[in-house]
Amino acid sequence: MSTISIVNQNNNHEQEVKEKHQGTMVDLLQEEEALQHSQVRISSVLPNHPINIDLIIPEGFMLNPANGIVQQKFVEGKIYSKIAYPSIVLPYQIIKDSADTTGDKLIKLIKYDAETGTWEHHPFPVSIKHLVSSKEIIRVDGAGIIVFGEDYKKPMASFFLKLIHSNKMLKGLKVEEAVSVCGWTSKGDFFPFTTKSDITFIGEKGTTVFEIDKTVKTLPKGNYVEAIDVLTELRDNAVFLIMLAGCLASPLVSKLEGVLDENIGIDLYGKTTSGKTTIQTIAINLVYGLGDALKKRWGKSTQAGIWGFAKEVNNLPFVLDDSHRMNEKRYEGVPHDLINGNEGSKQVETGKGRWQSRASGGRDFNGVIFFNGEISIATKVEATSAGIFGRILLVNEPPFPKEFDAKKVEALSLKSLRNGGQFAKTWLKEIGKLDSDALINQVQEVSKLVSQDDDESLVQRLRIKAALLIWSLEKFKAMVGVQLNVEAAVDLLNRSMRAETKQVNIADRIMREIIERIWGIITALSPNIKDKDYMIAVKNDLSVDTIVFNGIPTLYYKTGEFLVLKQEIVESILQKKYGDMTQVRQLLYVAGFIKSNKLQTTQRPRVEGETAQNPRITGIKFFFDSFEKFIPRDEDENGSSNVQQEKVDN
């Protein structure tokens, strides 16, 4: 980089300093101090600059329209100047992304073109932490408008650092809202469907949200009448109506904070091999025109990929295809966490079979997730996700009636694709005007229509979700003027929730029978059971050896941690009232009472006379947290109830 003499400046004060450099070193230092404290502003060089505040030029730098940014140094009594960058580059706006929780500040840059006397905008915002780092500042170079390269990166990083500190961290600079994910903005618009052109998009090229934004610019496709024809054709199809309702309700989930603090999962499953993905895609295409863009496949995605996708689509619905292809270990906890809206397990193992809650990191996704597959997603989750059953709406119905052959289904699918996105803008503008309190009141009123004859806690949990779907359908029906059979959707939702409740209630009854019987056996041996662990040889007729450690144990209870029962003991208790043991294990697994639907092998202590070095017991393993509520309770002298076994603190 060449060293040059001080260039002519429009700044009179700086010129006077230059002309007085013939004095003594003391004079020179005094002049340097005067220069440093002069607070020269950019208007003294460029009086018509477009920045909303008049920034202070930092100490040790000058601006010159012809030469750019000039760095000054005092060396051996002389002032030397070198070009920090051949054009004037300054911060123009602060960009605020409401989806960013890192606290990083982004700014937009402008460059002065001396030849034309105009300002050119750099196309993408830059992080302040990158601008002030000589290693990272070259991130700016990609667009080809401002290129710092190796020659200018160090002096320009110094310039921006001093500029930011000289101007109180750019306080007062114009703030512009930016978006990096789909969904609601602070102005009540929905990106990318209803946002205005002046909003700044800061997503990277090639990302899901970038491609969605690009696609939405081409919407709607086809014509409105054709899209209405598809709705009319499917207006009595309850399965379609629930999928349509999920599409409509997804942007509303975040508006029900305090009443609905988790996402809505809709699981369409059954042995039929065709139509499930299709009917979900038809609904998404009709509303948003994004059928393929809002779909992920379990077998072809990583955990990180699914979460990155969910965060980008944000308030839009999306499909997780082929639940039967989900690898339980690879995706452990993901379905449950998606319903929570938080990446990361709700529970973590703290050792010795114990599970404790993990602190939430905030909602990473707010909306509706569609699952589909030959089996329910609830059968694919681990015990770490206990409770997903009862938090998703299960739909076990054929997606299309028998009279809809493959040719007709394909025609409807193609028609929805070619006329996609006809309803998104109108719907989003309509619900964007809603007051959250008014919406909550209306949805709660609708909830009275859902499962009125059943007060089970499980149904109570699902009721508000179903009510939001029904409310959305009614609102949409009035908007488009198509006589959608909302009653059919209500009936299917009610039937699905009751079936779900019945299944969980059966699992509860099974657990109660097992634990009450086993606890009777344990307490018969020792009323004060919290003092020791137990290995008991229970015979198939449920009689117990009088000596606790006599024979090979068929029951192993680790105090306050877990209980392992040989399968034949459970079978003797239940007497096939609930089907064979494979069915029983599956019921308990789906309801979250056991960690696996397969038999588990657990290391146990040796019994007297046993020679095995590492003895084990294989059976059904129950963790204490899953069966604590079923332990029989005794009444104390005051009439209050006490659990016979207290959980041992860590």
XYZ file of C-alpha atoms in Angstrom:
650
model
C 0.000 0.000 0.000
C 1.588 3.304 -1.088
C 2.343 6.135 1.324
C 1.243 9.553 0.133
C 1.494 13.109 1.380
C -1.613 14.613 2.905
C -4.225 15.033 0.229
C -6.275 18.150 -0.134
C -9.311 17.993 2.147
C -12.569 19.855 2.202
C -12.146 19.984 5.931
C -10.585 23.400 6.756
C -9.496 22.408 10.250
C -7.561 19.397 9.023
C -5.871 21.522 6.335
C -4.739 24.061 8.949
C -3.180 21.292 11.007
C -1.227 20.104 7.998
C 0.157 23.588 7.231
C 1.524 24.059 10.772
C 3.768 20.995 10.804
C 6.935 23.093 10.610
C 6.796 23.823 14.332
C 8.442 22.042 17.253
C 7.587 18.518 18.405
C 5.565 20.058 21.244
C 3.594 22.102 18.741
C 3.078 19.004 16.644
C 1.740 16.991 19.571
C -0.579 19.829 20.505
C -1.895 19.945 16.962
C -2.321 16.153 16.978
C -4.363 16.386 20.172
C -6.455 19.156 18.649
C -7.089 16.987 15.592
C -8.079 13.991 17.705
C -10.624 15.956 19.726
C -12.099 18.007 16.905
C -15.024 15.580 16.255
C -15.072 16.206 12.533
C -18.313 14.933 10.996
C -18.945 13.508 7.562
C -21.134 16.455 6.543
C -17.982 18.601 6.451
C -16.758 16.410 3.581
C -20.042 15.239 2.033
C -22.763 17.692 3.001
C -25.490 15.798 1.107
C -24.814 12.300 2.466
C -27.937 10.053 2.831
C -27.246 8.755 6.357
C -29.889 9.826 8.893
C -27.296 10.932 11.488
C -24.113 12.937 10.960
C -21.450 10.444 11.978
C -18.190 11.540 13.599
C -15.109 10.690 11.564
C -12.887 8.634 13.907
C -9.511 9.877 15.121
C -6.629 9.079 12.827
C -8.773 8.949 9.681
C -9.934 11.452 7.078
C -12.489 11.231 4.308
C -11.798 12.540 0.837
C -14.283 12.125 -2.012
C -11.519 11.622 -4.573
C -9.174 9.399 -2.568
C -11.574 7.569 -0.234
C -10.746 6.819 3.401
C -7.293 8.017 4.434
C -5.474 6.783 7.533
C -3.163 9.293 9.279
C -0.073 8.561 11.349
C 2.467 10.793 13.104
C 5.991 9.481 12.585
C 9.092 11.381 13.779
C 7.364 14.736 13.778
C 5.686 14.311 10.430
C 2.185 13.377 9.421
C 1.940 10.530 6.947
C -1.196 9.422 5.246
C -2.015 6.218 3.430
C -5.140 5.066 1.680
C -7.166 2.785 3.924
C -9.626 2.219 1.066
C -9.939 4.068 -2.268
C -13.664 4.795 -1.795
C -15.683 6.146 1.127
C -17.616 3.261 2.750
C -19.921 3.960 5.694
C -22.664 2.286 7.735
C -26.118 3.285 6.559
C -28.662 1.272 8.557
C -28.871 -1.145 11.460
C -30.694 -4.320 10.520
C -32.837 -5.947 13.215
C -33.859 -9.558 12.715
C -36.556 -10.502 15.217
C -35.777 -14.200 14.704
C -32.150 -13.764 15.770
C -31.508 -14.412 19.464
C -27.705 -14.128 19.341
C -27.636 -10.373 19.998
C -25.400 -9.850 16.973
C -25.914 -6.484 15.244
C -26.046 -6.301 11.457
C -25.483 -3.160 9.435
C -25.939 -2.146 5.809
C -23.101 -0.350 4.057
C -23.033 2.306 1.352
C -20.150 3.314 -0.918
C -19.602 6.752 -2.455
C -18.921 6.829 -6.215
C -16.716 9.895 -6.803
C -17.194 9.830 -10.577
C -20.995 10.025 -10.514
C -21.391 11.694 -7.113
C -23.877 9.000 -6.063
C -24.067 6.367 -3.313
C -24.190 2.649 -4.021
C -25.793 0.206 -1.587
C -23.998 -2.986 -0.647
C -26.544 -5.778 -1.319
C -26.396 -7.656 1.999
C -25.975 -6.638 5.653
C -22.765 -7.400 7.521
C -22.219 -8.378 11.129
C -20.404 -5.773 13.209
C -18.188 -8.466 14.680
C -17.012 -9.286 11.166
C -16.456 -5.661 10.165
C -14.098 -4.989 13.063
C -12.016 -8.130 12.521
C -9.181 -8.014 9.996
C -9.681 -11.741 9.414
C -13.442 -11.626 8.920
C -14.004 -8.290 7.153
C -13.353 -9.867 3.754
C -16.780 -11.551 4.069
C -18.002 -8.304 2.508
C -16.110 -9.035 -0.713
C -18.492 -11.589 -2.228
C -20.920 -9.164 -3.874
C -18.184 -7.357 -5.829
C -19.357 -3.846 -4.880
C -17.059 -3.398 -1.898
C -13.867 -5.490 -1.999
C -11.344 -5.103 0.833
C -9.112 -8.057 0.025
C -5.677 -8.496 1.582
C -4.535 -4.903 0.950
C -7.297 -3.066 2.747
C -8.695 -5.495 5.330
C -6.505 -4.422 8.271
C -6.855 -0.589 8.001
C -10.598 -0.880 7.268
C -11.215 -3.128 10.270
C -9.463 -0.470 12.365
C -11.546 2.273 10.725
C -14.868 0.560 11.479
C -13.845 -0.251 15.049
C -12.976 3.375 15.779
C -16.006 4.674 13.867
C -18.374 2.532 15.947
C -16.802 3.591 19.252
C -16.652 7.262 18.223
C -20.385 7.175 17.500
C -21.678 5.431 20.649
C -22.065 2.049 18.973
C -23.982 3.706 16.121
C -26.796 4.743 18.410
C -29.352 6.755 16.454
C -28.636 5.104 13.118
C -31.812 4.175 11.272
C -33.099 0.700 12.223
C -34.711 -1.446 9.542
C -36.507 -4.720 10.212
C -35.066 -7.763 8.506
C -36.215 -11.351 8.098
C -34.260 -14.560 7.889
C -37.096 -17.065 8.420
C -40.692 -17.404 7.274
C -43.500 -16.084 9.432
C -44.832 -13.052 11.231
C -42.904 -9.789 11.453
C -43.239 -7.144 14.152
C -45.398 -5.113 11.750
C -47.967 -7.898 11.486
C -46.940 -8.973 7.986
C -46.121 -12.573 7.074
C -42.890 -13.218 5.198
C -42.697 -13.868 2.309
C -46.408 -13.663 1.400
C -47.615 -10.288 2.666
C -44.423 -8.373 3.442
C -43.650 -5.230 1.489
C -40.700 -4.969 -0.886
C -38.744 -2.648 1.420
C -38.168 -5.333 4.055
C -34.633 -6.704 4.108
C -34.184 -10.432 3.596
C -30.933 -11.639 5.116
C -31.217 -15.376 4.470
C -28.437 -17.014 2.538
C -28.742 -18.194 -1.039
C -29.593 -21.869 -1.341
C -31.362 -22.122 2.015
C -34.938 -23.360 2.389
C -36.274 -19.888 3.177
C -34.399 -18.405 0.189
C -36.043 -20.934 -2.145
C -39.469 -20.376 -0.553
C -39.115 -16.612 -1.039
C -38.144 -17.202 -4.652
C -41.138 -19.506 -5.237
C -43.634 -17.178 -3.567
C -42.661 -14.443 -6.021
C -44.201 -16.655 -8.754
C -47.474 -17.255 -6.884
C -50.354 -17.670 -7.188
C -50.298 -20.175 -10.021
C -53.142 -20.894 -12.421
C -56.490 -19.400 -11.538
C -58.737 -19.056 -8.526
C -61.725 -20.901 -10.031
C -59.701 -24.077 -10.591
C -58.473 -23.980 -6.974
C -62.073 -23.584 -5.766
C -62.994 -26.625 -7.869
C -60.485 -28.747 -5.908
C -61.949 -27.509 -2.605
C -65.459 -28.307 -3.835
C -64.428 -31.804 -4.927
C -63.012 -32.540 -1.459
C -65.446 -30.575 0.714
C -66.942 -33.724 2.310
C -63.621 -35.494 2.830
C -63.027 -35.225 6.591
C -59.381 -36.281 6.342
C -58.665 -33.575 3.757
C -60.519 -30.976 5.825
C -58.355 -31.727 8.876
C -55.204 -31.385 6.746
C -56.532 -28.147 5.271
C -57.351 -26.908 8.774
C -53.772 -27.675 9.858
C -52.434 -25.552 6.989
C -54.698 -22.670 7.942
C -54.071 -22.939 11.691
C -50.268 -23.117 11.552
C -49.705 -19.314 11.444
C -52.162 -18.926 14.355
C -50.349 -21.152 16.857
C -48.056 -18.338 17.994
C -51.081 -16.088 18.566
C -52.506 -18.390 21.261
C -49.676 -17.951 23.732
C -50.766 -18.807 27.256
C -53.550 -21.070 26.019
C -51.646 -23.189 23.517
C -47.988 -23.260 24.470
C -46.948 -26.111 22.208
C -47.299 -27.002 18.562
C -49.990 -29.049 16.843
C -49.085 -32.447 15.462
C -51.422 -34.200 13.021
C -50.543 -37.834 12.336
C -52.218 -39.511 9.346
C -51.395 -43.207 9.444
C -52.665 -46.567 8.272
C -51.736 -49.647 6.284
C -52.800 -48.174 2.977
C -49.658 -47.472 0.975
C -50.863 -44.504 -1.050
C -52.627 -41.206 -0.609
C -51.440 -40.015 2.820
C -48.629 -37.764 1.605
C -50.722 -36.774 -1.415
C -53.672 -35.452 0.576
C -51.380 -33.438 2.866
C -49.544 -32.027 -0.160
C -52.802 -31.085 -1.892
C -53.833 -29.024 1.138
C -50.438 -27.264 1.371
C -50.384 -26.566 -2.364
C -53.873 -25.079 -2.413
C -53.151 -22.669 0.423
C -49.452 -21.870 0.072
C -48.325 -23.305 -3.269
C -45.369 -24.930 -1.504
C -46.218 -28.647 -1.386
C -42.744 -29.992 -2.111
C -40.892 -27.132 -0.409
C -42.596 -27.864 2.921
C -41.792 -31.562 3.068
C -39.019 -33.620 4.665
C -38.481 -37.376 4.697
C -37.347 -39.177 7.829
C -35.124 -41.577 5.963
C -33.238 -38.838 4.122
C -32.738 -36.241 6.859
C -30.515 -35.734 9.881
C -31.664 -34.310 13.223
C -29.806 -31.092 12.418
C -31.402 -30.995 8.976
C -34.916 -31.382 10.349
C -34.386 -28.677 12.967
C -32.726 -26.296 10.508
C -35.712 -26.796 8.200
C -38.258 -26.285 11.008
C -36.574 -23.056 12.134
C -36.602 -21.633 8.611
C -40.245 -22.412 7.768
C -41.169 -21.211 11.275
C -44.917 -20.414 11.253
C -45.664 -22.401 8.094
C -46.843 -26.034 8.301
C -44.593 -28.828 7.101
C -44.738 -32.564 6.457
C -42.454 -35.231 7.937
C -42.989 -38.087 5.533
C -42.916 -41.866 6.122
C -42.944 -42.305 9.910
C -42.288 -46.048 9.480
C -38.849 -45.143 8.097
C -37.893 -43.178 11.201
C -34.893 -44.666 13.010
C -35.696 -44.369 16.725
C -32.079 -44.021 17.832
C -31.069 -41.616 15.081
C -34.017 -39.302 15.723
C -34.420 -39.902 19.453
C -36.633 -37.245 21.012
C -37.221 -35.308 17.766
C -41.031 -35.799 17.423
C -41.580 -34.832 21.065
C -39.275 -31.807 20.790
C -41.010 -30.621 17.624
C -44.321 -30.584 19.491
C -42.635 -28.618 22.279
C -41.140 -26.275 19.686
C -37.688 -26.508 21.278
C -34.657 -28.201 19.805
C -33.166 -30.609 22.318
C -34.693 -33.242 24.558
C -37.259 -32.259 27.125
C -35.594 -34.749 29.442
C -32.004 -35.800 29.897
C -30.663 -38.914 31.575
C -28.836 -37.975 34.770
C -27.541 -41.464 35.484
C -28.793 -44.661 37.035
C -31.904 -44.629 34.893
C -33.100 -41.246 36.134
C -34.517 -38.607 33.799
C -34.838 -34.916 34.571
C -36.186 -31.918 32.710
C -33.876 -29.893 30.539
C -34.261 -26.113 30.521
C -35.971 -24.809 27.399
C -33.953 -22.739 24.971
C -36.976 -20.963 23.532
C -39.457 -21.812 20.787
C -37.562 -22.694 17.629
C -40.735 -23.512 15.693
C -44.347 -22.379 16.049
C -46.918 -24.109 13.902
C -48.328 -27.399 12.667
C -46.356 -30.554 11.875
C -47.920 -33.212 9.658
C -46.742 -36.795 10.159
C -47.697 -39.714 7.941
C -46.820 -43.361 7.560
C -47.996 -46.939 7.747
C -47.726 -46.765 11.542
C -48.310 -43.901 13.967
C -45.383 -41.695 14.903
C -46.385 -42.374 18.527
C -45.144 -45.946 18.174
C -41.691 -44.758 17.076
C -40.750 -42.555 20.021
C -38.547 -43.504 22.945
C -39.380 -43.142 26.624
C -37.392 -39.898 26.567
C -40.363 -38.607 24.573
C -42.995 -40.041 26.863
C -46.208 -38.111 26.464
C -46.268 -37.463 22.705
C -49.182 -39.860 22.657
C -51.966 -37.577 23.776
C -50.355 -34.438 22.366
C -50.793 -35.174 18.667
C -54.047 -35.666 16.801
C -54.134 -39.190 15.382
C -56.084 -39.773 12.167
C -56.355 -43.452 11.261
C -58.670 -43.173 8.255
C -58.224 -43.752 4.505
C -57.191 -40.416 2.937
C -59.590 -40.838 -0.005
C -62.916 -42.703 -0.296
C -63.044 -45.897 -2.373
C -64.571 -44.173 -5.396
C -61.409 -42.070 -5.751
C -59.205 -44.281 -7.899
C -55.503 -43.575 -8.513
C -56.259 -41.647 -11.707
C -58.694 -39.304 -9.967
C -56.323 -38.716 -7.034
C -53.487 -37.921 -9.430
C -55.699 -35.454 -11.341
C -56.625 -33.638 -8.114
C -52.996 -33.506 -7.039
C -51.912 -32.048 -10.371
C -54.763 -29.528 -10.302
C -53.772 -28.307 -6.835
C -50.165 -27.963 -7.978
C -51.018 -25.993 -11.122
C -53.342 -23.670 -9.204
C -51.364 -23.415 -6.007
C -51.061 -20.546 -3.558
C -54.434 -19.014 -4.406
C -55.477 -18.468 -0.783
C -52.301 -17.624 1.139
C -52.234 -13.826 0.872
C -55.940 -13.348 1.542
C -55.888 -15.743 4.502
C -52.739 -14.306 6.058
C -53.956 -10.724 5.683
C -57.276 -11.715 7.253
C -55.782 -13.434 10.315
C -53.004 -10.850 10.579
C -55.616 -8.313 11.667
C -56.866 -10.502 14.523
C -56.480 -9.453 18.130
C -54.919 -12.323 20.105
C -57.309 -11.980 23.052
C -60.337 -12.009 20.774
C -58.967 -15.045 18.915
C -58.383 -16.912 22.175
C -61.937 -16.210 23.331
C -63.386 -17.420 20.019
C -61.286 -20.596 19.981
C -62.196 -21.391 23.590
C -65.859 -20.999 22.677
C -65.406 -23.433 19.775
C -63.692 -25.909 22.119
C -67.078 -26.538 23.733
C -68.044 -28.390 20.546
C -65.188 -30.859 20.971
C -65.639 -34.081 23.008
C -68.210 -32.634 25.384
C -69.062 -36.064 26.782
C -65.526 -36.880 27.863
C -63.633 -35.061 30.591
C -60.499 -37.169 30.423
C -57.375 -35.065 30.932
C -55.981 -36.350 27.657
C -58.931 -34.981 25.700
C -58.692 -31.713 27.612
C -55.124 -31.428 26.387
C -56.075 -32.012 22.758
C -59.310 -30.013 22.833
C -57.793 -26.556 22.304
C -55.780 -27.866 19.350
C -58.837 -29.383 17.723
C -60.802 -26.191 18.445
C -58.222 -24.073 16.596
C -58.512 -26.378 13.573
C -62.303 -26.097 13.589
C -62.215 -22.313 14.054
C -59.820 -22.009 11.107
C -62.060 -24.127 8.874
C -65.148 -22.060 9.726
C -63.284 -18.805 9.090
C -61.895 -20.073 5.774
C -65.297 -21.424 4.740
C -66.812 -17.966 5.160
C -63.881 -16.379 3.283
C -64.033 -18.573 0.153
C -67.763 -19.290 0.098
C -67.407 -23.063 -0.343
C -69.708 -25.222 1.782
C -67.015 -27.240 3.509
C -68.426 -30.059 5.650
C -66.962 -28.848 8.938
C -69.256 -31.180 10.879
C -67.559 -34.187 9.274
C -64.164 -32.872 10.398
C -65.472 -32.303 13.945
C -66.831 -35.837 14.069
C -63.515 -37.355 12.910
C -61.541 -35.285 15.417
C -63.824 -36.375 18.250
C -63.583 -40.040 17.255
C -59.796 -39.819 16.994
C -59.412 -38.199 20.409
C -61.719 -40.712 22.101
C -59.796 -43.619 20.582
C -56.570 -42.053 21.773
C -57.971 -41.613 25.274
C -59.222 -45.185 25.381
C -55.823 -46.523 24.390
C -54.016 -44.534 27.095
C -56.648 -45.500 29.669
C -56.037 -49.170 28.887
C -52.308 -48.650 29.442
C -53.114 -46.950 32.764
C -55.213 -49.926 33.838
C -52.462 -52.361 32.882
C -49.899 -50.390 34.879
C -52.165 -50.152 37.894
C -52.781 -53.913 37.936
C -49.083 -54.726 37.623
C -47.774 -52.271 40.220
C -50.494 -52.876 42.811
C -49.940 -56.654 42.617
C -46.135 -56.407 42.696
C -46.215 -53.874 45.519
C -48.383 -56.259 47.477
C -45.718 -58.936 47.044
C -42.864 -56.629 48.037
C -44.589 -55.127 51.067
C -45.639 -58.581 52.263
C -41.940 -59.355 52.625
C -41.042 -56.052 54.252
C -43.468 -53.203 55.053
C -40.612 -50.670 55.224
C -39.372 -51.172 51.665
C -37.535 -47.901 51.195
C -34.508 -49.192 53.113
C -33.216 -51.715 50.592
C -33.211 -52.988 47.034
C -35.050 -56.226 46.280
C -34.442 -59.257 44.130
C -37.307 -61.712 44.547
C -37.962 -65.129 43.064
C -41.646 -64.848 42.181
C -43.135 -68.057 40.798
C -45.446 -68.138 37.806
C -48.396 -68.678 40.145
C -47.326 -65.400 41.857
C -46.349 -67.160 45.073
C -43.113 -65.936 46.614
C -40.219 -67.866 48.105
C -40.061 -67.175 51.838
C -36.369 -66.329 51.611
C -35.884 -63.159 49.564
C -32.641 -64.165 47.842
C -33.448 -67.838 47.365
C -33.198 -68.931 43.735
C -32.760 -66.915 40.515
C -34.759 -63.677 40.879
C -37.630 -62.917 38.548
C -38.096 -59.428 39.998
C -35.428 -56.822 40.588
C -36.367 -53.498 42.191
C -33.705 -50.807 42.443
C -35.040 -48.436 45.068
C -36.464 -45.227 43.593
C -34.938 -45.954 40.168
C -36.422 -48.887 38.273
C -38.271 -52.185 38.442
C -37.512 -55.156 36.166
C -40.074 -57.976 35.894
C -39.650 -61.209 34.003
C -42.276 -61.282 31.273
C -43.942 -64.450 32.548
C -44.701 -62.691 35.850
C -46.504 -59.858 34.053
C -48.334 -62.434 31.963
C -49.525 -64.192 35.118
C -50.828 -60.898 36.526
C -52.736 -59.843 33.413
C -54.060 -63.278 32.360
C -54.257 -62.210 28.674
C -57.042 -59.713 29.406
C -55.308 -57.157 27.197
C -54.006 -59.434 24.456
C -50.677 -61.202 24.157
C -47.504 -59.782 25.687
C -46.322 -58.237 22.420
C -49.503 -56.144 22.354
C -49.171 -55.297 26.047
C -45.573 -54.127 25.656
C -46.556 -52.004 22.672
C -49.425 -50.368 24.592
C -47.159 -49.552 27.530
C -44.436 -48.297 25.191
C -46.718 -45.991 23.193
C -48.144 -44.547 26.419
C -44.611 -43.832 27.647
C -44.534 -46.257 30.573
C -41.578 -48.296 29.331
C -38.459 -47.237 27.451
C -38.652 -49.937 24.788
C -41.303 -52.278 23.454
C -38.670 -55.029 23.555
C -37.425 -56.956 26.587
C -34.482 -55.270 28.329
C -31.450 -56.897 29.944
C -30.209 -55.234 33.143
C -27.211 -56.059 35.301
C -28.128 -57.047 38.869
C -26.298 -58.001 42.087
C -25.385 -61.624 42.679
C -27.531 -63.727 44.964
C -26.083 -66.023 47.588
C -24.378 -69.022 46.042
C -24.422 -67.561 42.520
C -21.173 -67.957 40.538
C -21.832 -65.662 37.540
C -19.484 -62.661 37.491
C -21.989 -60.248 35.928
C -25.473 -61.632 36.537
C -28.343 -60.064 34.613
C -32.102 -60.142 34.520
C -34.071 -59.890 31.277
C -37.618 -58.623 31.363
C -39.868 -55.561 31.123
C -38.151 -52.540 32.652
C -40.189 -49.778 34.286
C -38.556 -46.543 35.468
C -39.708 -45.209 38.816
C -41.032 -41.940 37.346
C -43.381 -43.915 35.091
C -45.024 -46.018 37.836
C -44.741 -43.847 40.966
C -48.350 -42.662 40.697
C -49.630 -46.268 40.707
C -47.954 -47.226 43.997
C -50.661 -47.979 46.609
C -50.987 -45.306 49.286
C -51.626 -45.687 53.009
C -53.480 -43.136 55.078
C -51.595 -41.599 58.000
C -53.120 -40.690 61.362
C -54.349 -37.365 60.016
C -56.120 -39.008 57.108
C -53.676 -37.781 54.488
C -52.299 -40.144 51.874
C -48.662 -41.247 51.783
C -46.864 -43.201 49.118
C -45.458 -46.407 50.564
C -42.213 -45.841 48.699
C -40.598 -42.444 48.540
C -38.354 -41.471 45.674
C -34.741 -41.273 46.812
C -33.083 -37.939 46.240
C -29.876 -37.776 44.251
